[in-house]
Amino acid sequence: MKLRRQTTSPDGFIIIAAEYNHGYTAVLKNALDYVAHEWRDKAVGFVGYGSALGSRAIEQLRGVVVELQMAPIRYAVHMPFEVVMAGNKGTPESELFSAFDERAGGMLDQLIAWSKALKTLRMPTNAA
């Protein structure tokens, strides 16, 4: 129930997906399926990480979110697993993530634009 409440009010989402065995995690699949209706008509961007920069997980997720009636945006941020591991070893975040600033900015710009546009689909219509 808590997940449903947390997904009702936002206009868009960023899914951070780890790639395991050429796909995304079972925990993420369960969350997407459990909250199916609340995702509808909302934009979604992706940040992926893993051996193939999370690209295979994100590719699978694009098809899943379309079936949930979400709008996946084109830009995504792909990170090598080494970046995530370096963060666990105490490397400053500014050093780790500065290489992703431009791509992340493009993703956020698209996410905001699509989120605003899709909000009109979720507005109740006036009864005539």
mmCIF file of C-alpha atoms in Angstrom:
data_model
loop_
_atom_site.group_PDB
_atom_site.id
_atom_site.type_symbol
_atom_site.label_atom_id
_atom_site.label_comp_id
_atom_site.label_asym_id
_atom_site.label_seq_id
_atom_site.Cartn_x
_atom_site.Cartn_y
_atom_site.Cartn_z
ATOM 1 C CA MET A 1 0.000 0.000 0.000
ATOM 2 C CA LYS A 2 2.818 2.438 0.790
ATOM 3 C CA LEU A 3 4.264 2.076 -2.716
ATOM 4 C CA ARG A 4 0.867 2.818 -4.232
ATOM 5 C CA ARG A 5 0.506 5.996 -2.165
ATOM 6 C CA GLN A 6 3.993 7.133 -3.156
ATOM 7 C CA THR A 7 3.353 6.664 -6.877
ATOM 8 C CA THR A 8 -0.032 8.375 -7.087
ATOM 9 C CA SER A 9 0.936 12.057 -6.914
ATOM 10 C CA PRO A 10 4.233 12.390 -8.884
ATOM 11 C CA ASP A 11 3.891 13.353 -12.546
ATOM 12 C CA GLY A 12 6.947 11.388 -13.670
ATOM 13 C CA PHE A 13 9.551 8.937 -12.492
ATOM 14 C CA ILE A 14 13.185 7.984 -12.874
ATOM 15 C CA ILE A 15 13.815 4.272 -12.590
ATOM 16 C CA ILE A 16 17.326 3.292 -11.536
ATOM 17 C CA ALA A 17 17.909 -0.201 -12.864
ATOM 18 C CA ALA A 18 20.731 -2.587 -12.179
ATOM 19 C CA GLU A 19 21.441 -5.071 -14.946
ATOM 20 C CA TYR A 20 21.761 -8.717 -13.957
ATOM 21 C CA ASN A 21 22.001 -11.585 -16.444
ATOM 22 C CA HIS A 22 21.020 -9.335 -19.378
ATOM 23 C CA GLY A 23 17.893 -8.014 -17.669
ATOM 24 C CA TYR A 24 16.480 -6.020 -14.781
ATOM 25 C CA THR A 25 15.834 -7.302 -11.280
ATOM 26 C CA ALA A 26 12.841 -9.316 -10.102
ATOM 27 C CA VAL A 27 12.236 -6.792 -7.317
ATOM 28 C CA LEU A 28 11.768 -4.033 -9.893
ATOM 29 C CA LYS A 29 9.440 -6.216 -11.982
ATOM 30 C CA ASN A 30 7.331 -6.925 -8.906
ATOM 31 C CA ALA A 31 7.095 -3.222 -8.028
ATOM 32 C CA LEU A 32 6.055 -2.278 -11.559
ATOM 33 C CA ASP A 33 3.366 -4.962 -11.701
ATOM 34 C CA TYR A 34 2.059 -4.340 -8.174
ATOM 35 C CA VAL A 35 1.399 -0.646 -8.760
ATOM 36 C CA ALA A 36 0.197 -1.035 -12.347
ATOM 37 C CA HIS A 37 -2.651 1.522 -12.383
ATOM 38 C CA GLU A 38 -0.795 4.345 -10.617
ATOM 39 C CA TRP A 39 1.930 4.425 -13.305
ATOM 40 C CA ARG A 40 -0.586 5.170 -16.089
ATOM 41 C CA ASP A 41 -0.083 8.297 -18.233
ATOM 42 C CA LYS A 42 3.162 9.282 -16.526
ATOM 43 C CA ALA A 43 6.580 9.854 -18.040
ATOM 44 C CA VAL A 44 9.543 7.718 -17.064
ATOM 45 C CA GLY A 45 13.281 8.110 -17.519
ATOM 46 C CA PHE A 46 15.957 5.525 -16.844
ATOM 47 C CA VAL A 47 19.356 5.342 -15.198
ATOM 48 C CA GLY A 48 21.013 1.997 -15.747
ATOM 49 C CA TYR A 49 24.208 0.443 -14.505
ATOM 50 C CA GLY A 50 25.925 -2.863 -14.935
ATOM 51 C CA SER A 51 28.254 -4.780 -17.203
ATOM 52 C CA ALA A 52 26.660 -3.398 -20.387
ATOM 53 C CA LEU A 53 26.012 0.019 -18.800
ATOM 54 C CA GLY A 54 22.518 -1.143 -17.915
ATOM 55 C CA SER A 55 21.455 -0.878 -21.555
ATOM 56 C CA ARG A 56 19.936 -4.365 -21.792
ATOM 57 C CA ALA A 57 17.875 -3.832 -18.635
ATOM 58 C CA ILE A 58 16.652 -0.462 -19.897
ATOM 59 C CA GLU A 59 15.758 -1.912 -23.296
ATOM 60 C CA GLN A 60 13.538 -4.518 -21.631
ATOM 61 C CA LEU A 61 12.012 -1.949 -19.293
ATOM 62 C CA ARG A 62 10.946 0.281 -22.177
ATOM 63 C CA GLY A 63 8.577 -2.420 -23.430
ATOM 64 C CA VAL A 64 7.236 -3.137 -19.957
ATOM 65 C CA VAL A 65 6.434 0.491 -19.142
ATOM 66 C CA VAL A 66 4.658 0.968 -22.473
ATOM 67 C CA GLU A 67 2.323 -1.882 -21.471
ATOM 68 C CA LEU A 68 1.735 -0.046 -18.182
ATOM 69 C CA GLN A 69 0.674 2.968 -20.300
ATOM 70 C CA MET A 70 3.697 5.011 -19.270
ATOM 71 C CA ALA A 71 5.697 7.160 -21.688
ATOM 72 C CA PRO A 72 9.400 6.264 -21.698
ATOM 73 C CA ILE A 73 11.577 9.159 -22.777
ATOM 74 C CA ARG A 74 14.397 8.659 -25.247
ATOM 75 C CA TYR A 75 17.382 9.826 -23.227
ATOM 76 C CA ALA A 76 18.772 7.576 -20.527
ATOM 77 C CA VAL A 77 21.880 7.613 -18.374
ATOM 78 C CA HIS A 78 24.107 4.535 -18.678
ATOM 79 C CA MET A 79 26.790 3.934 -16.045
ATOM 80 C CA PRO A 80 29.483 1.296 -15.865
ATOM 81 C CA PHE A 81 29.376 -0.880 -12.788
ATOM 82 C CA GLU A 82 32.840 0.411 -11.848
ATOM 83 C CA VAL A 83 31.376 3.858 -11.158
ATOM 84 C CA VAL A 84 28.931 2.402 -8.658
ATOM 85 C CA MET A 85 31.675 0.386 -6.980
ATOM 86 C CA ALA A 86 33.988 3.421 -6.778
ATOM 87 C CA GLY A 87 31.242 5.242 -4.880
ATOM 88 C CA ASN A 88 31.194 2.427 -2.352
ATOM 89 C CA LYS A 89 34.945 2.911 -1.853
ATOM 90 C CA GLY A 90 34.620 6.569 -0.907
ATOM 91 C CA THR A 91 35.334 8.341 -4.202
ATOM 92 C CA PRO A 92 33.679 11.795 -4.051
ATOM 93 C CA GLU A 93 30.375 11.985 -5.923
ATOM 94 C CA SER A 94 31.503 15.049 -7.881
ATOM 95 C CA GLU A 95 34.312 12.989 -9.411
ATOM 96 C CA LEU A 96 32.124 9.982 -10.098
ATOM 97 C CA PHE A 97 29.144 11.577 -11.738
ATOM 98 C CA SER A 98 30.399 14.726 -13.493
ATOM 99 C CA ALA A 99 30.859 12.739 -16.718
ATOM 100 C CA PHE A 100 27.096 12.102 -16.754
ATOM 101 C CA ASP A 101 25.951 15.706 -16.225
ATOM 102 C CA GLU A 102 25.099 16.478 -19.856
ATOM 103 C CA ARG A 103 23.236 13.227 -20.469
ATOM 104 C CA ALA A 104 21.374 13.485 -17.160
ATOM 105 C CA GLY A 105 20.418 17.082 -17.936
ATOM 106 C CA GLY A 106 18.967 16.052 -21.296
ATOM 107 C CA MET A 107 17.033 13.242 -19.665
ATOM 108 C CA LEU A 108 15.635 15.533 -16.967
ATOM 109 C CA ASP A 109 14.622 18.188 -19.509
ATOM 110 C CA GLN A 110 12.683 15.586 -21.503
ATOM 111 C CA LEU A 111 11.180 14.047 -18.386
ATOM 112 C CA ILE A 112 9.881 17.402 -17.171
ATOM 113 C CA ALA A 113 8.430 18.314 -20.577
ATOM 114 C CA TRP A 114 6.675 14.968 -21.020
ATOM 115 C CA SER A 115 5.453 14.952 -17.413
ATOM 116 C CA LYS A 116 3.783 18.324 -17.891
ATOM 117 C CA ALA A 117 2.187 17.247 -21.163
ATOM 118 C CA LEU A 118 0.884 13.953 -19.784
ATOM 119 C CA LYS A 119 -0.599 15.600 -16.710
ATOM 120 C CA THR A 120 -3.491 16.823 -18.858
ATOM 121 C CA LEU A 121 -4.462 13.200 -19.587
ATOM 122 C CA ARG A 122 -4.906 12.533 -15.891
ATOM 123 C CA MET A 123 -7.017 15.615 -15.181
ATOM 124 C CA PRO A 124 -10.705 14.932 -14.601
ATOM 125 C CA THR A 125 -12.895 16.165 -17.414
ATOM 126 C CA ASN A 126 -15.752 18.536 -16.687
ATOM 127 C CA ALA A 127 -19.181 16.987 -16.985
ATOM 128 C CA ALA A 128 -21.201 18.717 -19.677
#
